Amino acid sequence: MAKMQQNFNSAGVGLFLSLFGGRQSLALPHIAVPDIRHVDWEGLRAAGFRGLVFDKDNTLSEPFALHVEPRLQSSLSRCMAAFEGRAVLYSNSAGLKQYDPDGKEAEQLEAALGIPVLRHTEKKPSGGSAELEAHFGCPASDLIMVGDRYLTDIAFGNRHGMLTVHVQPLTSKGEPLGVLLVGRL
């Protein structure tokens, strides 16, 4: 039941409906690439960005997998080096108090991927940036949001003034039907 609840995102549905009211820019990324191998991490760090906020599923790994997609590993290592490890995973499941109240899923992901999972109270895109700003010690506008979903990852980053990087989903395998339908729209 909890997994089904995770697949429904009322804030994401609300944002989708508001796009018809003229808020399309929230879903437009600053940078769009096939995957993280196509990002100049050193250039972004040199431009003054201070930290990375990653979505996990279909951005760094296949949905629900506990390892980084092998073809992305060297690029992830390069970006972690460029940003001196200043990165977090911001998930709508692991680390979200509603679904992971004791942080066990977050701890499992941290051990498997080697990236801290931000503990937070609200799903993307409705969540605030206070937890991110406290973690990084800088305004959200100094951060980069990287994700595969326009209506959650990109909208969240844009709402908080982050540089947003959209990557193509790694696979459609394991994605809920609603996510696949919205992706096509």
mmCIF file of N, CA and C in Angstrom, residues 11-12 17 48 50 61 94 111 113 121 129 165 173:
data_model
loop_
_atom_site.group_PDB
_atom_site.id
_atom_site.type_symbol
_atom_site.label_atom_id
_atom_site.label_comp_id
_atom_site.label_asym_id
_atom_site.label_seq_id
_atom_site.Cartn_x
_atom_site.Cartn_y
_atom_site.Cartn_z
ATOM 1 N N ALA A 11 0.878 16.990 -5.181
ATOM 2 C CA ALA A 11 1.527 18.252 -5.561
ATOM 3 C C ALA A 11 1.904 18.225 -7.037
ATOM 4 N N GLY A 12 2.380 17.070 -7.510
ATOM 5 C CA GLY A 12 2.725 16.934 -8.923
ATOM 6 C C GLY A 12 1.494 17.064 -9.804
ATOM 7 N N LEU A 17 -1.812 20.509 -13.484
ATOM 8 C CA LEU A 17 -3.023 21.270 -13.816
ATOM 9 C C LEU A 17 -2.743 22.763 -13.900
ATOM 10 N N GLY A 48 30.472 28.796 -10.116
ATOM 11 C CA GLY A 48 30.062 29.230 -8.784
ATOM 12 C C GLY A 48 29.013 28.383 -8.098
ATOM 13 N N ARG A 50 27.529 25.485 -5.868
ATOM 14 C CA ARG A 50 28.171 24.963 -4.670
ATOM 15 C C ARG A 50 27.739 23.563 -4.267
ATOM 16 N N SER A 61 20.081 5.698 -11.280
ATOM 17 C CA SER A 61 19.878 4.247 -11.268
ATOM 18 C C SER A 61 18.525 3.910 -11.877
ATOM 19 N N ALA A 94 12.740 7.547 -0.139
ATOM 20 C CA ALA A 94 13.805 7.445 0.861
ATOM 21 C C ALA A 94 14.111 8.820 1.439
ATOM 22 N N ALA A 111 24.444 3.804 2.005
ATOM 23 C CA ALA A 111 25.470 2.760 2.017
ATOM 24 C C ALA A 111 25.707 2.213 0.610
ATOM 25 N N LEU A 113 24.958 3.700 -2.469
ATOM 26 C CA LEU A 113 25.377 4.650 -3.500
ATOM 27 C C LEU A 113 26.512 5.572 -3.066
ATOM 28 N N THR A 121 10.508 16.626 4.745
ATOM 29 C CA THR A 121 9.116 16.420 5.154
ATOM 30 C C THR A 121 8.100 16.533 4.026
ATOM 31 N N SER A 129 12.844 24.569 0.423
ATOM 32 C CA SER A 129 14.288 24.427 0.255
ATOM 33 C C SER A 129 15.048 24.588 1.569
ATOM 34 N N VAL A 165 18.840 20.604 -14.358
ATOM 35 C CA VAL A 165 19.376 19.755 -15.409
ATOM 36 C C VAL A 165 18.427 18.572 -15.579
ATOM 37 N N LYS A 173 11.150 0.646 -17.583
ATOM 38 C CA LYS A 173 10.904 -0.558 -16.778
ATOM 39 C C LYS A 173 10.707 -0.171 -15.310
#
